[in-house]
């Protein structure tokens, strides 16, 4: 039998709760012509998935969307055989079909994984969409120059960890922003950033100012809210800001335009300092930069020069609870749920 989660049909307001999702059991699907049956090993839980659900992108009755790492069990697809590992989109489900009719566009396109290139779980993290997000938002969009100061929020998260280390590799002074002390320590001691300030501190604006004596040249925005307000007065002339995400606002009431509110608060400073603000959508960079990013980052990860922390939980039955924890920031590293054993370990 296949166990999978769907939306329960309860109206989606601020944050998800125990009644938002429903668990189902059904026979394992059979692959037709041009399809392969895969068993999910890792389910990736990411903040964007909540927006996806709140915007109604997800049809009723189908497994909740998620990027996954899976193993092929049966295949009627050219180029895939039983035992192969794939990146695909089985969602919150123990099994799923791959094949022309169920493939999705953009960065959701399934691909075969080479376990020799890195841990298969990293295909949904540092060696996949999150790594490309960090690379595109920093290296491509913000054109960093050695000696500049970069600030990255959610610095211990799936994207932030990579942004900070790519910044260090390019000779920047890098300041992370994170929550609890253990995360701030991880950011400086394990990722090697120059400093990390806590957004839980009542003196965040002063702490950040002290950590950035030469101001801020690049801000990689993952959060919004009070963190954005603390960075704003520190922008240097010709600074660049990449808006990657605004996780502090993902529980806002539907229809609230958090980005517009931030831009309004920043208007005068952006104009006075000639700050370039750019929105990032990783899907725009898949064709143009995926290979170049992987060629640079995969060897750095393999050699340990880029470190990557994953927060791997277990059990299909725990997925909704893990999802809520991740949205609350209670993850420590890239959040994954493992639902079958990983034969590559
Ligand atoms: P993670 O879930 O790995 O990390 C998010 C971290 O944000 C949490 O661990 C928490 O860390 C922090 N956080 C959560 N809530 C708040 C809050 N209210 N105030 C301050 N910090 C908070 O996320 P990802 O790294 O996967 O994603 C980061 C951002 O990138 C998200 O906004 C996501 O939507 C976006 N994204 C955008 C893409 C694009 O194409 N533009 C593609 C992929 C991701 P702490 O405990 O330190 O506060």
mmCIF file of N, CA and C in Angstrom, residues 145-230:
data_model
loop_
_atom_site.group_PDB
_atom_site.id
_atom_site.type_symbol
_atom_site.label_atom_id
_atom_site.label_comp_id
_atom_site.label_asym_id
_atom_site.label_seq_id
_atom_site.Cartn_x
_atom_site.Cartn_y
_atom_site.Cartn_z
ATOM 1 N N UNK A 145 32.072 41.782 -5.191
ATOM 2 C CA UNK A 145 33.501 42.073 -5.389
ATOM 3 C C UNK A 145 34.226 41.864 -4.062
ATOM 4 N N UNK A 146 35.420 41.281 -4.139
ATOM 5 C CA UNK A 146 36.189 40.996 -2.920
ATOM 6 C C UNK A 146 36.283 42.244 -2.059
ATOM 7 N N UNK A 147 36.142 42.060 -0.762
ATOM 8 C CA UNK A 147 36.256 43.183 0.172
ATOM 9 C C UNK A 147 34.918 43.797 0.538
ATOM 10 N N UNK A 148 33.885 43.509 -0.255
ATOM 11 C CA UNK A 148 32.562 44.076 0.069
ATOM 12 C C UNK A 148 31.952 43.352 1.277
ATOM 13 N N UNK A 149 30.935 43.991 1.866
ATOM 14 C CA UNK A 149 30.221 43.379 2.993
ATOM 15 C C UNK A 149 28.879 42.830 2.517
ATOM 16 N N UNK A 150 28.682 41.537 2.801
ATOM 17 C CA UNK A 150 27.427 40.847 2.471
ATOM 18 C C UNK A 150 26.708 40.506 3.775
ATOM 19 N N UNK A 151 25.412 40.791 3.830
ATOM 20 C CA UNK A 151 24.579 40.318 4.944
ATOM 21 C C UNK A 151 23.579 39.315 4.376
ATOM 22 N N UNK A 152 23.444 38.160 5.045
ATOM 23 C CA UNK A 152 22.472 37.157 4.614
ATOM 24 C C UNK A 152 21.590 36.783 5.793
ATOM 25 N N UNK A 153 20.272 36.853 5.592
ATOM 26 C CA UNK A 153 19.338 36.457 6.658
ATOM 27 C C UNK A 153 18.987 34.974 6.499
ATOM 28 N N UNK A 154 18.397 34.377 7.559
ATOM 29 C CA UNK A 154 18.168 32.918 7.604
ATOM 30 C C UNK A 154 19.467 32.201 7.238
ATOM 31 N N UNK A 155 20.564 32.617 7.898
ATOM 32 C CA UNK A 155 21.903 32.209 7.468
ATOM 33 C C UNK A 155 22.209 30.740 7.730
ATOM 34 N N UNK A 156 21.428 30.079 8.605
ATOM 35 C CA UNK A 156 21.695 28.654 8.840
ATOM 36 C C UNK A 156 20.740 27.778 8.039
ATOM 37 N N UNK A 157 19.868 28.380 7.259
ATOM 38 C CA UNK A 157 18.848 27.633 6.516
ATOM 39 C C UNK A 157 19.398 27.016 5.241
ATOM 40 N N UNK A 158 18.507 26.369 4.509
ATOM 41 C CA UNK A 158 18.910 25.639 3.309
ATOM 42 C C UNK A 158 19.605 26.506 2.281
ATOM 43 N N UNK A 159 19.112 27.721 2.062
ATOM 44 C CA UNK A 159 19.709 28.644 1.087
ATOM 45 C C UNK A 159 20.831 29.453 1.736
ATOM 46 N N UNK A 160 20.546 29.990 2.931
ATOM 47 C CA UNK A 160 21.465 30.917 3.586
ATOM 48 C C UNK A 160 22.851 30.335 3.824
ATOM 49 N N UNK A 161 22.917 29.056 4.195
ATOM 50 C CA UNK A 161 24.229 28.428 4.440
ATOM 51 C C UNK A 161 25.120 28.527 3.210
ATOM 52 N N UNK A 162 24.520 28.333 2.053
ATOM 53 C CA UNK A 162 25.315 28.307 0.811
ATOM 54 C C UNK A 162 25.695 29.729 0.416
ATOM 55 N N UNK A 163 24.757 30.660 0.570
ATOM 56 C CA UNK A 163 25.047 32.066 0.234
ATOM 57 C C UNK A 163 26.271 32.544 1.020
ATOM 58 N N UNK A 164 26.258 32.296 2.328
ATOM 59 C CA UNK A 164 27.349 32.776 3.181
ATOM 60 C C UNK A 164 28.692 32.214 2.753
ATOM 61 N N UNK A 165 28.714 30.915 2.470
ATOM 62 C CA UNK A 165 30.000 30.285 2.126
ATOM 63 C C UNK A 165 30.464 30.677 0.719
ATOM 64 N N UNK A 166 29.522 30.864 -0.203
ATOM 65 C CA UNK A 166 29.920 31.349 -1.537
ATOM 66 C C UNK A 166 30.495 32.756 -1.418
ATOM 67 N N UNK A 167 29.911 33.544 -0.511
ATOM 68 C CA UNK A 167 30.411 34.905 -0.283
ATOM 69 C C UNK A 167 31.835 34.879 0.263
ATOM 70 N N UNK A 168 32.077 33.999 1.231
ATOM 71 C CA UNK A 168 33.436 33.896 1.789
ATOM 72 C C UNK A 168 34.417 33.447 0.700
ATOM 73 N N UNK A 169 33.996 32.487 -0.124
ATOM 74 C CA UNK A 169 34.883 31.982 -1.179
ATOM 75 C C UNK A 169 35.240 33.086 -2.179
ATOM 76 N N UNK A 170 34.412 34.133 -2.256
ATOM 77 C CA UNK A 170 34.686 35.242 -3.180
ATOM 78 C C UNK A 170 35.345 36.426 -2.471
ATOM 79 N N UNK A 171 35.786 36.205 -1.253
ATOM 80 C CA UNK A 171 36.558 37.249 -0.563
ATOM 81 C C UNK A 171 35.734 38.349 0.061
ATOM 82 N N UNK A 172 34.463 38.072 0.337
ATOM 83 C CA UNK A 172 33.614 39.092 0.971
ATOM 84 C C UNK A 172 33.729 38.993 2.494
ATOM 85 N N UNK A 173 33.400 40.105 3.162
ATOM 86 C CA UNK A 173 33.146 40.034 4.601
ATOM 87 C C UNK A 173 31.670 39.657 4.726
ATOM 88 N N UNK A 174 31.378 38.560 5.440
ATOM 89 C CA UNK A 174 30.004 38.052 5.441
ATOM 90 C C UNK A 174 29.446 37.995 6.854
ATOM 91 N N UNK A 175 28.286 38.624 7.020
ATOM 92 C CA UNK A 175 27.594 38.654 8.299
ATOM 93 C C UNK A 175 26.285 37.885 8.148
ATOM 94 N N UNK A 176 26.081 36.883 8.991
ATOM 95 C CA UNK A 176 24.831 36.125 8.970
ATOM 96 C C UNK A 176 23.859 36.671 9.996
ATOM 97 N N UNK A 177 22.579 36.446 9.747
ATOM 98 C CA UNK A 177 21.545 36.720 10.749
ATOM 99 C C UNK A 177 20.807 35.404 10.981
ATOM 100 N N UNK A 178 20.712 34.984 12.237
ATOM 101 C CA UNK A 178 20.006 33.738 12.564
ATOM 102 C C UNK A 178 19.301 33.937 13.898
ATOM 103 N N UNK A 179 18.673 32.863 14.404
ATOM 104 C CA UNK A 179 17.881 33.004 15.622
ATOM 105 C C UNK A 179 18.659 32.608 16.868
ATOM 106 N N UNK A 180 18.457 31.341 17.283
ATOM 107 C CA UNK A 180 19.024 30.900 18.569
ATOM 108 C C UNK A 180 20.544 30.853 18.528
ATOM 109 N N UNK A 181 21.117 30.828 19.749
ATOM 110 C CA UNK A 181 22.570 30.892 19.887
ATOM 111 C C UNK A 181 23.278 29.747 19.150
ATOM 112 N N UNK A 182 22.702 28.533 19.236
ATOM 113 C CA UNK A 182 23.355 27.373 18.590
ATOM 114 C C UNK A 182 23.469 27.605 17.084
ATOM 115 N N UNK A 183 22.447 28.223 16.494
ATOM 116 C CA UNK A 183 22.492 28.477 15.053
ATOM 117 C C UNK A 183 23.538 29.543 14.739
ATOM 118 N N UNK A 184 23.598 30.583 15.586
ATOM 119 C CA UNK A 184 24.582 31.656 15.351
ATOM 120 C C UNK A 184 26.006 31.096 15.467
ATOM 121 N N UNK A 185 26.201 30.192 16.430
ATOM 122 C CA UNK A 185 27.536 29.582 16.591
ATOM 123 C C UNK A 185 27.890 28.745 15.368
ATOM 124 N N UNK A 186 26.923 27.981 14.883
ATOM 125 C CA UNK A 186 27.130 27.158 13.686
ATOM 126 C C UNK A 186 27.558 28.034 12.498
ATOM 127 N N UNK A 187 26.906 29.182 12.377
ATOM 128 C CA UNK A 187 27.174 30.072 11.244
ATOM 129 C C UNK A 187 28.624 30.588 11.272
ATOM 130 N N UNK A 188 29.114 30.922 12.439
ATOM 131 C CA UNK A 188 30.502 31.419 12.493
ATOM 132 C C UNK A 188 31.504 30.272 12.599
ATOM 133 N N UNK A 189 31.236 29.313 13.487
ATOM 134 C CA UNK A 189 32.264 28.302 13.760
ATOM 135 C C UNK A 189 32.333 27.226 12.688
ATOM 136 N N UNK A 190 31.190 26.832 12.125
ATOM 137 C CA UNK A 190 31.226 25.751 11.134
ATOM 138 C C UNK A 190 31.197 26.262 9.701
ATOM 139 N N UNK A 191 30.421 27.317 9.464
ATOM 140 C CA UNK A 191 30.363 27.830 8.083
ATOM 141 C C UNK A 191 31.464 28.852 7.824
ATOM 142 N N UNK A 192 32.049 29.393 8.883
ATOM 143 C CA UNK A 192 33.193 30.300 8.709
ATOM 144 C C UNK A 192 32.827 31.737 8.370
ATOM 145 N N UNK A 193 31.580 32.153 8.678
ATOM 146 C CA UNK A 193 31.235 33.555 8.416
ATOM 147 C C UNK A 193 31.927 34.459 9.440
ATOM 148 N N UNK A 194 32.057 35.737 9.109
ATOM 149 C CA UNK A 194 32.825 36.642 9.964
ATOM 150 C C UNK A 194 32.102 36.962 11.268
ATOM 151 N N UNK A 195 30.785 37.022 11.226
ATOM 152 C CA UNK A 195 30.002 37.289 12.436
ATOM 153 C C UNK A 195 28.568 36.837 12.185
ATOM 154 N N UNK A 196 27.825 36.638 13.254
ATOM 155 C CA UNK A 196 26.402 36.314 13.113
ATOM 156 C C UNK A 196 25.654 37.038 14.213
ATOM 157 N N UNK A 197 24.604 37.735 13.868
ATOM 158 C CA UNK A 197 23.803 38.400 14.895
ATOM 159 C C UNK A 197 22.439 37.722 14.967
ATOM 160 N N UNK A 198 21.843 37.779 16.150
ATOM 161 C CA UNK A 198 20.572 37.091 16.352
ATOM 162 C C UNK A 198 19.402 38.053 16.153
ATOM 163 N N UNK A 199 18.420 37.599 15.382
ATOM 164 C CA UNK A 199 17.226 38.452 15.204
ATOM 165 C C UNK A 199 16.329 38.374 16.434
ATOM 166 N N UNK A 200 16.691 37.505 17.393
ATOM 167 C CA UNK A 200 15.910 37.430 18.637
ATOM 168 C C UNK A 200 16.390 38.475 19.648
ATOM 169 N N UNK A 201 17.545 39.097 19.379
ATOM 170 C CA UNK A 201 18.093 40.085 20.310
ATOM 171 C C UNK A 201 17.260 41.370 20.268
ATOM 172 N N UNK A 202 16.960 41.946 21.439
ATOM 173 C CA UNK A 202 16.215 43.223 21.443
ATOM 174 C C UNK A 202 17.056 44.353 20.861
ATOM 175 N N UNK A 203 18.357 44.139 20.730
ATOM 176 C CA UNK A 203 19.216 45.195 20.176
ATOM 177 C C UNK A 203 19.725 44.817 18.776
ATOM 178 N N UNK A 204 18.895 44.094 18.017
ATOM 179 C CA UNK A 204 19.309 43.669 16.666
ATOM 180 C C UNK A 204 19.872 44.815 15.816
ATOM 181 N N UNK A 205 19.196 45.975 15.716
ATOM 182 C CA UNK A 205 19.740 47.036 14.849
ATOM 183 C C UNK A 205 21.139 47.470 15.281
ATOM 184 N N UNK A 206 21.339 47.616 16.575
ATOM 185 C CA UNK A 206 22.663 48.045 17.074
ATOM 186 C C UNK A 206 23.690 46.923 16.852
ATOM 187 N N UNK A 207 23.294 45.681 17.118
ATOM 188 C CA UNK A 207 24.220 44.544 16.954
ATOM 189 C C UNK A 207 24.671 44.455 15.493
ATOM 190 N N UNK A 208 23.725 44.639 14.588
ATOM 191 C CA UNK A 208 24.067 44.522 13.169
ATOM 192 C C UNK A 208 24.974 45.670 12.731
ATOM 193 N N UNK A 209 24.672 46.853 13.226
ATOM 194 C CA UNK A 209 25.514 48.018 12.897
ATOM 195 C C UNK A 209 26.959 47.777 13.376
ATOM 196 N N UNK A 210 27.084 47.223 14.577
ATOM 197 C CA UNK A 210 28.432 46.965 15.115
ATOM 198 C C UNK A 210 29.161 45.907 14.285
ATOM 199 N N UNK A 211 28.408 44.946 13.741
ATOM 200 C CA UNK A 211 29.032 43.873 12.947
ATOM 201 C C UNK A 211 29.381 44.341 11.530
ATOM 202 N N UNK A 212 28.820 45.463 11.109
ATOM 203 C CA UNK A 212 29.039 45.973 9.743
ATOM 204 C C UNK A 212 29.634 47.387 9.808
ATOM 205 N N UNK A 213 30.872 47.539 10.307
ATOM 206 C CA UNK A 213 31.421 48.896 10.473
ATOM 207 C C UNK A 213 31.584 49.636 9.147
ATOM 208 N N UNK A 214 31.671 48.889 8.033
ATOM 209 C CA UNK A 214 31.784 49.551 6.725
ATOM 210 C C UNK A 214 30.471 49.564 5.955
ATOM 211 N N UNK A 215 29.361 49.377 6.649
ATOM 212 C CA UNK A 215 28.063 49.377 5.974
ATOM 213 C C UNK A 215 27.809 48.065 5.239
ATOM 214 N N UNK A 216 26.728 48.047 4.448
ATOM 215 C CA UNK A 216 26.308 46.823 3.739
ATOM 216 C C UNK A 216 26.310 47.087 2.237
ATOM 217 N N UNK A 217 27.037 46.260 1.485
ATOM 218 C CA UNK A 217 27.068 46.390 0.024
ATOM 219 C C UNK A 217 26.069 45.456 -0.646
ATOM 220 N N UNK A 218 25.855 44.278 -0.024
ATOM 221 C CA UNK A 218 24.912 43.308 -0.603
ATOM 222 C C UNK A 218 24.054 42.747 0.532
ATOM 223 N N UNK A 219 22.750 42.744 0.311
ATOM 224 C CA UNK A 219 21.856 42.090 1.281
ATOM 225 C C UNK A 219 21.094 40.990 0.567
ATOM 226 N N UNK A 220 21.244 39.763 1.056
ATOM 227 C CA UNK A 220 20.505 38.620 0.514
ATOM 228 C C UNK A 220 19.326 38.380 1.447
ATOM 229 N N UNK A 221 18.148 38.769 0.989
ATOM 230 C CA UNK A 221 16.949 38.796 1.844
ATOM 231 C C UNK A 221 16.160 37.490 1.748
ATOM 232 N N UNK A 222 16.077 36.776 2.872
ATOM 233 C CA UNK A 222 15.270 35.551 2.939
ATOM 234 C C UNK A 222 14.066 35.712 3.850
ATOM 235 N N UNK A 223 14.001 36.822 4.610
ATOM 236 C CA UNK A 223 13.100 36.867 5.763
ATOM 237 C C UNK A 223 12.081 38.010 5.735
ATOM 238 N N UNK A 224 12.547 39.265 5.598
ATOM 239 C CA UNK A 224 11.643 40.424 5.680
ATOM 240 C C UNK A 224 11.459 40.886 7.127
ATOM 241 N N UNK A 225 10.353 41.562 7.404
ATOM 242 C CA UNK A 225 9.990 41.975 8.763
ATOM 243 C C UNK A 225 11.050 42.836 9.432
ATOM 244 N N UNK A 226 11.265 42.548 10.730
ATOM 245 C CA UNK A 226 12.188 43.363 11.538
ATOM 246 C C UNK A 226 13.634 43.209 11.069
ATOM 247 N N UNK A 227 13.946 42.094 10.455
ATOM 248 C CA UNK A 227 15.312 41.869 9.964
ATOM 249 C C UNK A 227 15.606 42.851 8.822
ATOM 250 N N UNK A 228 14.669 42.983 7.920
ATOM 251 C CA UNK A 228 14.814 43.958 6.825
ATOM 252 C C UNK A 228 15.004 45.368 7.395
ATOM 253 N N UNK A 229 14.195 45.717 8.410
ATOM 254 C CA UNK A 229 14.278 47.065 8.993
ATOM 255 C C UNK A 229 15.652 47.333 9.611
ATOM 256 N N UNK A 230 16.286 46.276 10.138
ATOM 257 C CA UNK A 230 17.603 46.457 10.759
ATOM 258 C C UNK A 230 18.695 46.665 9.703
#
